[in-house]
Coordinates of C-alpha atoms in Angstrom, one line a residue:
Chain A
X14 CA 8.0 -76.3 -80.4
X15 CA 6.0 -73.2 -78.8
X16 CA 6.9 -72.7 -75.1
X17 CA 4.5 -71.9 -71.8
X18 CA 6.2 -72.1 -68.8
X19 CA 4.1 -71.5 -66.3
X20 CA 4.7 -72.2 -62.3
X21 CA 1.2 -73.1 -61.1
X22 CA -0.6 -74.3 -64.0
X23 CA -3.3 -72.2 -66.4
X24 CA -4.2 -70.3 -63.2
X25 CA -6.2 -67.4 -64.7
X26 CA -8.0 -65.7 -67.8
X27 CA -4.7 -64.3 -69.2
X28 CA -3.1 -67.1 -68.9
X29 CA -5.7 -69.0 -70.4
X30 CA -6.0 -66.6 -73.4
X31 CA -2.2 -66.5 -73.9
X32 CA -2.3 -70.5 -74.4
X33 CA -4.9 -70.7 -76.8
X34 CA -3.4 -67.7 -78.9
X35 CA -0.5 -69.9 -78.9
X36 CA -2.8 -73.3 -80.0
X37 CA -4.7 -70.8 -82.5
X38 CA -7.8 -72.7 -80.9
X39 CA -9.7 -73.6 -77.5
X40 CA -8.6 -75.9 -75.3
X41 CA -11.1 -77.9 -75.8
X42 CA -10.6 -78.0 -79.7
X43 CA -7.1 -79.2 -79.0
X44 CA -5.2 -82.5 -78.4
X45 CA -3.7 -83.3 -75.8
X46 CA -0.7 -85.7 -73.8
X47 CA -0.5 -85.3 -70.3
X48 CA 3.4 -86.1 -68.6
X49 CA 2.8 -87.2 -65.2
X50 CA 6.7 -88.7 -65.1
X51 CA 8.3 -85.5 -62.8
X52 CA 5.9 -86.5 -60.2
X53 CA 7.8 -89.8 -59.2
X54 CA 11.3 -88.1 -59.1
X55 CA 10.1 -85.9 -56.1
X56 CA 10.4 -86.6 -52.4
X57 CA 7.8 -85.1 -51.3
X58 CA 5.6 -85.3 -54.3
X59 CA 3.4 -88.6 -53.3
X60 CA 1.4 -90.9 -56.4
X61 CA -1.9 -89.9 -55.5
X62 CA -0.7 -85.9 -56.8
X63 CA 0.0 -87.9 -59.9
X64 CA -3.5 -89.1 -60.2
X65 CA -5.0 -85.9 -59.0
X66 CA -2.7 -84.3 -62.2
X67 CA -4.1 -86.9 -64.5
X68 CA -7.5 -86.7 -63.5
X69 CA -7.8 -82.9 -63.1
X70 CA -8.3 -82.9 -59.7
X71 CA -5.8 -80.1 -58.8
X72 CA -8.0 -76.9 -59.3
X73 CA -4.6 -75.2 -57.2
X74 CA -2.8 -75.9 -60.3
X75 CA -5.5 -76.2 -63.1
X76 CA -3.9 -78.6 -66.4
X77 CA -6.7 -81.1 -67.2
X78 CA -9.0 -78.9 -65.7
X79 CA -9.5 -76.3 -68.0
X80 CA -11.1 -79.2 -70.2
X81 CA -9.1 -81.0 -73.9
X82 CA -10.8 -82.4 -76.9
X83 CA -8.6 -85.6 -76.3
X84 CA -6.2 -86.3 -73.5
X85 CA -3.7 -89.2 -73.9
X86 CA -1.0 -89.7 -71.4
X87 CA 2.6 -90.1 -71.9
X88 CA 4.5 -92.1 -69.9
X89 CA 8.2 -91.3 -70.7
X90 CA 9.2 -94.2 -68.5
X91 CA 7.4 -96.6 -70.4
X92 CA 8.5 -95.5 -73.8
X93 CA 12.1 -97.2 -74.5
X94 CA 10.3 -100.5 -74.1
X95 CA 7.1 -100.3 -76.0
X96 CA 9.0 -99.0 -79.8
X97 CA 9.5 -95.7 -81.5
X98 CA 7.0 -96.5 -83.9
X99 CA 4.1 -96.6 -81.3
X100 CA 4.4 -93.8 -79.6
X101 CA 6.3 -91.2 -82.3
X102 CA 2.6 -91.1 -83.9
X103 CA 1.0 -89.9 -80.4
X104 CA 3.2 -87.2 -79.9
X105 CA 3.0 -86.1 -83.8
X106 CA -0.6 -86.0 -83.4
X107 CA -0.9 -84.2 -80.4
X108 CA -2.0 -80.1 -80.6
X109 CA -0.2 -79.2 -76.7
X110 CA 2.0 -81.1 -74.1
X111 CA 1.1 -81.1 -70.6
X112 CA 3.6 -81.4 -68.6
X113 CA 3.4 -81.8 -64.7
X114 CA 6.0 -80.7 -61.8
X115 CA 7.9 -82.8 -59.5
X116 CA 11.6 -83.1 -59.9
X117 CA 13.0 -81.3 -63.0
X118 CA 16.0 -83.8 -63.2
X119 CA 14.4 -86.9 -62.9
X120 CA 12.0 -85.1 -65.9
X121 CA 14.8 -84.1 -67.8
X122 CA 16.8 -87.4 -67.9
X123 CA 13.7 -88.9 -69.3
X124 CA 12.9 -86.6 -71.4
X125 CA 16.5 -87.5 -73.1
X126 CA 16.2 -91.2 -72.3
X127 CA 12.8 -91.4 -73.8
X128 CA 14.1 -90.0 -77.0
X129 CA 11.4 -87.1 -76.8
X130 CA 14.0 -84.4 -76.8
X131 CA 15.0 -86.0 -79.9
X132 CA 11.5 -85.5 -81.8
X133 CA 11.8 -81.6 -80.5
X134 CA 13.0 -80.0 -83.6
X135 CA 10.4 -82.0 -85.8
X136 CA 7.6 -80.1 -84.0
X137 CA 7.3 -76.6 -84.9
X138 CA 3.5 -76.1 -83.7
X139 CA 3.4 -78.5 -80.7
X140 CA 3.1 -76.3 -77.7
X141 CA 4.5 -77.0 -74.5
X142 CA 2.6 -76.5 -71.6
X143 CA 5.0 -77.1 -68.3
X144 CA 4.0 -76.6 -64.7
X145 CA 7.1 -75.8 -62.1
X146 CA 9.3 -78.4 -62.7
X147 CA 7.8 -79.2 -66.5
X148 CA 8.7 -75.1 -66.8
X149 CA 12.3 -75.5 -65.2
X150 CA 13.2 -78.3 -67.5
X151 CA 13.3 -76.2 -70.2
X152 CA 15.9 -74.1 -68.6
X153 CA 19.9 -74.5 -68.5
X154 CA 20.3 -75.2 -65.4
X155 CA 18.0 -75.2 -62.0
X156 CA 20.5 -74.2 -59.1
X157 CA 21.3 -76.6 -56.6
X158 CA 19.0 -75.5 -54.4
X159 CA 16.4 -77.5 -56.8
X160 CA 18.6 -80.0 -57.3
X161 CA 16.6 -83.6 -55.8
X162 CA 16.9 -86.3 -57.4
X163 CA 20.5 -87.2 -58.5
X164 CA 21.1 -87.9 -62.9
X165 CA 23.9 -90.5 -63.2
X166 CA 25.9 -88.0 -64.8
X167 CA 25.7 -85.7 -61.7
X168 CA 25.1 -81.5 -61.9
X169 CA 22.0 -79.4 -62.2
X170 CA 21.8 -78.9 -66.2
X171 CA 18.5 -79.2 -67.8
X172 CA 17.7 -79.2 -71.3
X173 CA 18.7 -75.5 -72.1
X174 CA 15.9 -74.8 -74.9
X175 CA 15.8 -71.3 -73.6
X176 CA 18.8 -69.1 -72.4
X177 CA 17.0 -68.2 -68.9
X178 CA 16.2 -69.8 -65.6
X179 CA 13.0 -70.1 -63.7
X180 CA 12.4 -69.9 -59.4
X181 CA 8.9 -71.0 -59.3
X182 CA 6.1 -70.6 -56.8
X183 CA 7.0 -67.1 -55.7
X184 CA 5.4 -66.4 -52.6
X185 CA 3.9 -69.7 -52.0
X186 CA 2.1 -69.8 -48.8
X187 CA 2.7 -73.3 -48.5
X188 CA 6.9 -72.5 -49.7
X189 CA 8.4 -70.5 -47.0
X190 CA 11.4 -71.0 -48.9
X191 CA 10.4 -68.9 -51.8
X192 CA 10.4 -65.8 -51.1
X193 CA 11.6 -63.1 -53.4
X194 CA 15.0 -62.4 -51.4
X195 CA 15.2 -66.3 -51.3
X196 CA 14.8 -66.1 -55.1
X197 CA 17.0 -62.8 -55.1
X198 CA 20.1 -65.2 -53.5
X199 CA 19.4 -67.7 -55.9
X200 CA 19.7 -66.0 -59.0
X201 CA 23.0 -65.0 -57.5
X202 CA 24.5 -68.1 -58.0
X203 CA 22.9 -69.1 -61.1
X204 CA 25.0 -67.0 -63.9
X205 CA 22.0 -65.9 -66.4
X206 CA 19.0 -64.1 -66.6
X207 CA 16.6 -65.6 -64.2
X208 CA 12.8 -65.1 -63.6
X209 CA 10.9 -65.6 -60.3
X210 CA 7.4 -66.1 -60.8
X211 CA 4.5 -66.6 -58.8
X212 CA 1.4 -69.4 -59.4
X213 CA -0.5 -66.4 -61.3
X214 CA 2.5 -65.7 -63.9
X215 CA 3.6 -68.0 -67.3
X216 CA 6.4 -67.3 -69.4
X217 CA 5.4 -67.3 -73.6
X218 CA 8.6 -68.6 -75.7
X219 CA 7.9 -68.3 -79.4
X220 CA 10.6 -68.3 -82.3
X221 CA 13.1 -66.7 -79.4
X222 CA 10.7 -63.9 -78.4
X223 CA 9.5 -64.0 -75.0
X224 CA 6.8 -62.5 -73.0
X225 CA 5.9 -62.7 -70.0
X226 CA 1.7 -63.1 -69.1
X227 CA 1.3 -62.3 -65.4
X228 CA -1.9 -61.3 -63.0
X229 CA 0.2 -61.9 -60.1
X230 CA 3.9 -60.9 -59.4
X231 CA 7.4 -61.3 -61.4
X232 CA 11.1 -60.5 -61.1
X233 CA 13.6 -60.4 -64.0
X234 CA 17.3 -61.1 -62.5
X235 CA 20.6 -60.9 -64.2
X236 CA 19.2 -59.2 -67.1
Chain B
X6 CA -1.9 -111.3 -50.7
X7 CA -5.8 -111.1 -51.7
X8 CA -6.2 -111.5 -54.8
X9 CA -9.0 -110.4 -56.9
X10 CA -8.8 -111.4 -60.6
X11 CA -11.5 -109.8 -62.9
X12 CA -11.8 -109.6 -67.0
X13 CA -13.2 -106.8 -67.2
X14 CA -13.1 -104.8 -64.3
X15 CA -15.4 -104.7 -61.2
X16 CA -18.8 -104.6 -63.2
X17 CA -21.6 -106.5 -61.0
X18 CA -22.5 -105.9 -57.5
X19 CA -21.4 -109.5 -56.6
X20 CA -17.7 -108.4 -57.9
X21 CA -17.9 -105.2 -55.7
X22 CA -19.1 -107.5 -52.7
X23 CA -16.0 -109.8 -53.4
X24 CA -13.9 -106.9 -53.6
X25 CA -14.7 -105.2 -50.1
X26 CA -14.9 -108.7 -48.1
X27 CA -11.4 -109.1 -49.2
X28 CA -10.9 -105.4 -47.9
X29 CA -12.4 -105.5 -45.2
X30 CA -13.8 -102.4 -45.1
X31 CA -15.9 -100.3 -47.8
X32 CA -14.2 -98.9 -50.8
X33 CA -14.8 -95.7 -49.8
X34 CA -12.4 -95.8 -47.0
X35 CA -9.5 -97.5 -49.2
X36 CA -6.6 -96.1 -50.3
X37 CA -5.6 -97.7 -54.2
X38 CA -2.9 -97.2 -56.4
X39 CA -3.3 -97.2 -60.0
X40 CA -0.8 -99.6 -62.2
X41 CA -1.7 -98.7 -66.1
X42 CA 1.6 -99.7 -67.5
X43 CA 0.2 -102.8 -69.3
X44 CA -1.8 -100.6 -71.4
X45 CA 0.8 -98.7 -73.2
X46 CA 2.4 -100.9 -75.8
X47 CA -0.9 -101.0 -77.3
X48 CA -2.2 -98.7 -80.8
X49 CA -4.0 -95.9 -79.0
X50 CA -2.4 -97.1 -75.4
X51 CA -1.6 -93.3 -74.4
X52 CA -5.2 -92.8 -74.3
X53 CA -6.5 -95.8 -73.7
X54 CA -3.8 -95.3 -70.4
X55 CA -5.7 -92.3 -69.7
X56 CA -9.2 -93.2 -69.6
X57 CA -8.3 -96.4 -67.6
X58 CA -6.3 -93.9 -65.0
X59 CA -9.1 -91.5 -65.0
X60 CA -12.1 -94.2 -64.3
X61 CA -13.5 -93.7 -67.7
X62 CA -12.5 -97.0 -69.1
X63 CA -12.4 -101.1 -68.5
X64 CA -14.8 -101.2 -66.6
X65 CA -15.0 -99.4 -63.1
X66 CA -12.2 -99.7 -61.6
X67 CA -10.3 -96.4 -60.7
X68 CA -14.0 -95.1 -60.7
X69 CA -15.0 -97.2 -57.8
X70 CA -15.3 -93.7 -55.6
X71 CA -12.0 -95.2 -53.1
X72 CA -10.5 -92.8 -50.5
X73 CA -7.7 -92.1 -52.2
X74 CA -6.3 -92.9 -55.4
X75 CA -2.8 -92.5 -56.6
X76 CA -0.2 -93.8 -59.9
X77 CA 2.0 -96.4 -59.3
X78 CA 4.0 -96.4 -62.9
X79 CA 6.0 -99.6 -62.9
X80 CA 8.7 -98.8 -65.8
X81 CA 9.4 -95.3 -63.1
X82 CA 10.5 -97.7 -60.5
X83 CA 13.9 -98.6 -61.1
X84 CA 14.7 -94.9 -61.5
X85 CA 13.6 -94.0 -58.2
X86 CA 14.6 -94.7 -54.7
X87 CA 13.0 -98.0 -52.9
X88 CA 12.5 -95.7 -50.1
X89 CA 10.0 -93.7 -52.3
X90 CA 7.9 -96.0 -53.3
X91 CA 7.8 -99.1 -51.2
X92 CA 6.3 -97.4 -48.2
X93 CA 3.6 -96.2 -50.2
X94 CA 2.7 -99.8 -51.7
X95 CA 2.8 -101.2 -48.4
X96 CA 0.4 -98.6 -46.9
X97 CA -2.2 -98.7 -50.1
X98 CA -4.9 -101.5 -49.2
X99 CA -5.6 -101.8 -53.4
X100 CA -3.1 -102.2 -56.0
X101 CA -5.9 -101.7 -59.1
X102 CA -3.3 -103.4 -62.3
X103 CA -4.8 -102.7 -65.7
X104 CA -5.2 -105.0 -68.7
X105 CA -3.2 -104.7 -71.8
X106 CA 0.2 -106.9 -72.8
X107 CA 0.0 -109.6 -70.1
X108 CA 4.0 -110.2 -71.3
X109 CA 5.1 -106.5 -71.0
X110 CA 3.5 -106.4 -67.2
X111 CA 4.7 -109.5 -66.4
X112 CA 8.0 -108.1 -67.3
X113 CA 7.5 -104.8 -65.4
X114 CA 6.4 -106.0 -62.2
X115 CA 9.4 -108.2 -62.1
X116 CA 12.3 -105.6 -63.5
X117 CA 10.4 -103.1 -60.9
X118 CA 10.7 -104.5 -58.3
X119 CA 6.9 -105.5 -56.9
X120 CA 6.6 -108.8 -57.8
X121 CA 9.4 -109.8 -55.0
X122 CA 7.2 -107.1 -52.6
X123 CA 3.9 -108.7 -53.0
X124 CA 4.1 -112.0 -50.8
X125 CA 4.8 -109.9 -47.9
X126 CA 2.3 -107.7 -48.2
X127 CA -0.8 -110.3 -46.6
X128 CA -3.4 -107.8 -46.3
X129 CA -3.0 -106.0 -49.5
X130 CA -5.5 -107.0 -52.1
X131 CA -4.5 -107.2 -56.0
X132 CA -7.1 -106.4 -58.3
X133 CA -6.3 -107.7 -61.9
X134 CA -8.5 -106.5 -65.0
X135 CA -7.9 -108.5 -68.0
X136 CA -4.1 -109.1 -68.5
X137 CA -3.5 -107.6 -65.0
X138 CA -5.1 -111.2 -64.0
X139 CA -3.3 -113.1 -66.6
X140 CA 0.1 -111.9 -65.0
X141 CA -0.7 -113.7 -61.6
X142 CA -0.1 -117.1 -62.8
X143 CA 3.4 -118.6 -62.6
X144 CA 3.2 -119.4 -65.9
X145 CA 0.6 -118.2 -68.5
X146 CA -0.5 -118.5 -72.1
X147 CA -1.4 -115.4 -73.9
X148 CA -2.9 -115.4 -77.3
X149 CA -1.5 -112.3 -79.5
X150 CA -3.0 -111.2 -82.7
X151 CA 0.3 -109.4 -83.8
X152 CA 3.5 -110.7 -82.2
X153 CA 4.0 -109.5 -79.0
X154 CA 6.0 -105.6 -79.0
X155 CA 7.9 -104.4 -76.1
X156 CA 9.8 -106.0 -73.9
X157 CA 9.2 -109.0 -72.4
X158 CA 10.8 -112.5 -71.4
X159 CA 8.9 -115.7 -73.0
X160 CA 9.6 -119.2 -72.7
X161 CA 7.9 -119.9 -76.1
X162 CA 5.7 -119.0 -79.5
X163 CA 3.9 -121.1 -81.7
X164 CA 1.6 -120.3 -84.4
X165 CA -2.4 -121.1 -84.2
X166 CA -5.4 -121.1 -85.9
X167 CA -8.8 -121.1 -83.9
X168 CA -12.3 -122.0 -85.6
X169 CA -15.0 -119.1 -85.2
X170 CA -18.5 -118.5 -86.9
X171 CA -16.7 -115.8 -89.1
X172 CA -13.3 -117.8 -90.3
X173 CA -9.8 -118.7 -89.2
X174 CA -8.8 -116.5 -86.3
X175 CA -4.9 -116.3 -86.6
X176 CA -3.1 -115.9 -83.6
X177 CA 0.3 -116.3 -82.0
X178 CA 0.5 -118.0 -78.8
X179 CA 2.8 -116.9 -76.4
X180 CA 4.2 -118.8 -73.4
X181 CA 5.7 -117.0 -70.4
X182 CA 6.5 -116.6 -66.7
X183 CA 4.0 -114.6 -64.5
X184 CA 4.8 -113.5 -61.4
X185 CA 3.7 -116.5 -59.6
X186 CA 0.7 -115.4 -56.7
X187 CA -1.7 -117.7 -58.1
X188 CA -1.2 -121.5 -58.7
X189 CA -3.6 -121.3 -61.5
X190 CA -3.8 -119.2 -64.9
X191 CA -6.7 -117.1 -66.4
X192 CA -8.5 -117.1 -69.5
X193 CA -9.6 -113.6 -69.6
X194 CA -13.3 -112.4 -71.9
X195 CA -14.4 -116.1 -72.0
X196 CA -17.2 -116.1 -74.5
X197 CA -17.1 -112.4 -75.2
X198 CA -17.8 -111.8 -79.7
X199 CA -14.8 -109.2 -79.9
X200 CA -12.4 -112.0 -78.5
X201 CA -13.3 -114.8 -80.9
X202 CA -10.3 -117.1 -79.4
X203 CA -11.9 -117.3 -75.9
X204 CA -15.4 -118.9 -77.3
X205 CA -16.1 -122.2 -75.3
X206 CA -14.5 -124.3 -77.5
X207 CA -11.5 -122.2 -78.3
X208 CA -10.5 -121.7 -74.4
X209 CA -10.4 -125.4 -74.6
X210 CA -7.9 -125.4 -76.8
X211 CA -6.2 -122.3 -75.2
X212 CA -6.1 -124.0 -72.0
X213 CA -4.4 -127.3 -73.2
X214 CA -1.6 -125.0 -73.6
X215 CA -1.1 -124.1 -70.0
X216 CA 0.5 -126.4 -67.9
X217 CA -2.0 -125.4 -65.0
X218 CA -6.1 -125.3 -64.1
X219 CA -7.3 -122.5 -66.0
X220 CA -10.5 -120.3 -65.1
X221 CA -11.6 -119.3 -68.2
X222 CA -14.2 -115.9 -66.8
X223 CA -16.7 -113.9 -68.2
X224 CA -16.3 -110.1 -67.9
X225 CA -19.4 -110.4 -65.4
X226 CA -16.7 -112.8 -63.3
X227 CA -13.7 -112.7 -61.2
X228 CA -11.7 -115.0 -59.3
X229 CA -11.5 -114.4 -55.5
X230 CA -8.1 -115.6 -53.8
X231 CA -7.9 -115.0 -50.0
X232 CA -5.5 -117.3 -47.3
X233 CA -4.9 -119.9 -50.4
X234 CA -9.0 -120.1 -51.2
X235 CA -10.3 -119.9 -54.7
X236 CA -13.6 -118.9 -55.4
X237 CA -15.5 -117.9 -58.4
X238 CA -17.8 -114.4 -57.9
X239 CA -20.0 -114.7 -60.9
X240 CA -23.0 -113.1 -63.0
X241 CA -22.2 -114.4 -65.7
X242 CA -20.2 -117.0 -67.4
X243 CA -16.6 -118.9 -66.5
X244 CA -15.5 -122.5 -66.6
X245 CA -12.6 -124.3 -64.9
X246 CA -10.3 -126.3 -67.8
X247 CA -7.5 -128.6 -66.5
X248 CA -8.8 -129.3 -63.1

């Protein structure tokens, strides 16, 4: 699987360029799933940001928007119970993963539950396209700062497909909290290279090279 | 709990009349959440799941143009805190349930949680579409072409063959426990060519099975439940078996 880990979504040209590079094709020559499932782990992430995901109603963090040949969704929830052999075929067929924020726990336990972390190494051209949380998953570990909604097994480790972690929404103006010295202290505690990066910055992961596509502002801790 | 059971969505301008006298206001200033799980055990069901959340599909539904629209995945429930969700179900005036396997939601609204919710919400009006109005009965008949997938808790199977203009139409017919807000069940497409086994004479024969009166509607109908009245909203076809 291709990686593009972005924080706010595919928020500008670059951005958008960098993505279809990756897909070797438009967006809108591409197939898609959308993952709404981090948005229910979250506190303070309500349903109807789950629709406006789906629906491509969040030009803040543009997904959907940007316009897909075909857009499925995956529910990982819902998978243990409707078969393997249903939905394995959906994911095969699919050109790009969206995959929403919300609580990058509650998105990596069901990423393993669902058995989709299982199907990873089977797709070598699948990219995957993660907004905050669906970026952070990716990651070793989030910091317990991040750390909502509480796996069974307890701790703050993700899936660990790269060797880096991600602060995300650097400078929000709605995230008082995420400012680059609050970003600086986290990293501090978190024991491995670490990138903040703002809503205007995504994070390219191909065969183990990575890049970093940015029209906003970035910080590369621990190096 | 209002109910409002449809086959095929909120079509007709006599549906949409049903649908805000039970809200009591216009659509426009409602808030509705979205259930699509029924959707997914079916082929294509991922997309199928998101045309339905995205209005494009089944009839309009989530296209209505309401105040606010949100996701309420049933299978994510258990996973998350009561105190998450529940508030927001109780503030939505629309829950908007999606057709699909009538056995799977049926399953999902109980292992979720909602199911025990519903009765205490009086104001709150369910809007079934297809197998989202199938799942309302306390117990229902659902006819299957494959056997049902997923999971799901049925009392019973049994083999059928209906008559139809173009041969045998095979089917499975599955017996199983709804959720219980309707003392009635529902015969969804009645008299619709792509769903052979609801023709006139086949929903007969459909309906012996269920051990309750059965509206068999049209997708131009819907079934309007309000305080313990039953009416049928119609511009089209339906018929009442077992009364």
């Amino acid at each position: 699987m291709k990686l593009f880990l972005t924080s706010g979504g595919i928020s500008n040209p670059s951005i958008k360029k960098a993505l279809e590079e990756m897909l070797g094709k438009p967006t809108t020559d591409s197939d898609a799933l959308a993952i709404p499932t981090a948005s229910y782990g979250h506190r303070n992430v309500s349903p109807q940001q789950a629709w406006k995901f789906l629906a491509a109603q969040e030009p803040r963090a543009p997904m959907l928007e940007v316009g897909w040949k075909t857009v499925g969704t995956l529910e990982l929830t819902a998978l243990p119970s409707i078969g393997d052999d249903r939905w394995v075929s959906w994911v095969r067929d699919a050109d790009v993963l969206l995959v929403n924020g919300g609580d990058p726990l509650y998105l990596s336990y069901w990423i393993k539950e669902s058995g989709l972390a299982e199907l990873f190494p089977s797709l070598p051209d699948t990219v995957w396209v993660g907004l905050s949380a669906g970026s952070m998953v990716m990651t070793p570990r989030i910091g317990e700062d991040f750390v909502g909604w509480r796996p069974p097994t307890g701790g703050d480790e993700t899936l660990g497909l790269v060797d880096f972690a991600i602060f995300p929404h650097l400078d929000h103006p709605m995230l008082p909290e995420n400012t680059m010295a609050d970003a600086e202290r986290w990293a501090a505690t978190i024991g491995m290279p670490a990138y903040a990066m703002d809503d205007s910055t995504a994070i390219k992961v191909v065969d183990g090279s990575v890049e970093v596509i940015s029209e906003g502002n970035w910080k590369l801790f621990n190096e | 709990m209002k109910l409002l059971l449809t086959s095929g969505g909120v079509r007709n301008d006599s549906i949409r009349q049903a649908l805000e006298d039970l809200l009591g206001k216009p659509i426009a200033e409602s808030d509705a959440l979205f259930i699509p799980t029924a959707i997914y055990p079916f082929p294509g069901g991922a997309k199928m799941g998101y045309r339905a959340i995205t209005g494009a599909m089944g009839g309009p539904l989530a296209g209505l143009g309401w105040n606010s629209m949100g996701v309420l995945e049933l299978t994510a429930l258990p996973s998350i805190d009561k105190e998450a969700w529940v508030p927001t179900v109780q503030e939505s005036d629309a829950l908007l349930v999606f057709g699909g396997d009538p056995l799977f939601l049926a399953h999902w609204l109980r292992e979720s949680g909602l199911a025990e919710l519903l009765p205490s919400l009086p104001d709150t009006v369910y809007v079934g579409t297809s197998a989202g109005s199938i799942a309302t009965a306390a117990t229902f008949v659902e006819t299957y072409t494959d056997p049902p997938r997923g999971t799901g808790d049925f009392v019973k199977t049994e083999n059928i063959v209906f008559d139809s203009p173009d041969g045998d139409v095979k089917r499975t017919l599955v017996t199983a426990l709804g959720v219980g807000l309707v003392d009635f069940a529902v015969i969804p497409h009645f008299e619709h060519p792509d769903h052979p086994d609801a023709s006139l004479a086949n929903a007969q024969i459909w309906a012996s099975h269920i051990p309750a009166p059965t509206y068999a509607v049209d997708d131009e109908s819907a079934i309007k439940v309000s305080d313990g009245t039953v009416e049928v909203v119609s511009e089209g076809r339906w018929k009442l078996f077992n009364s």
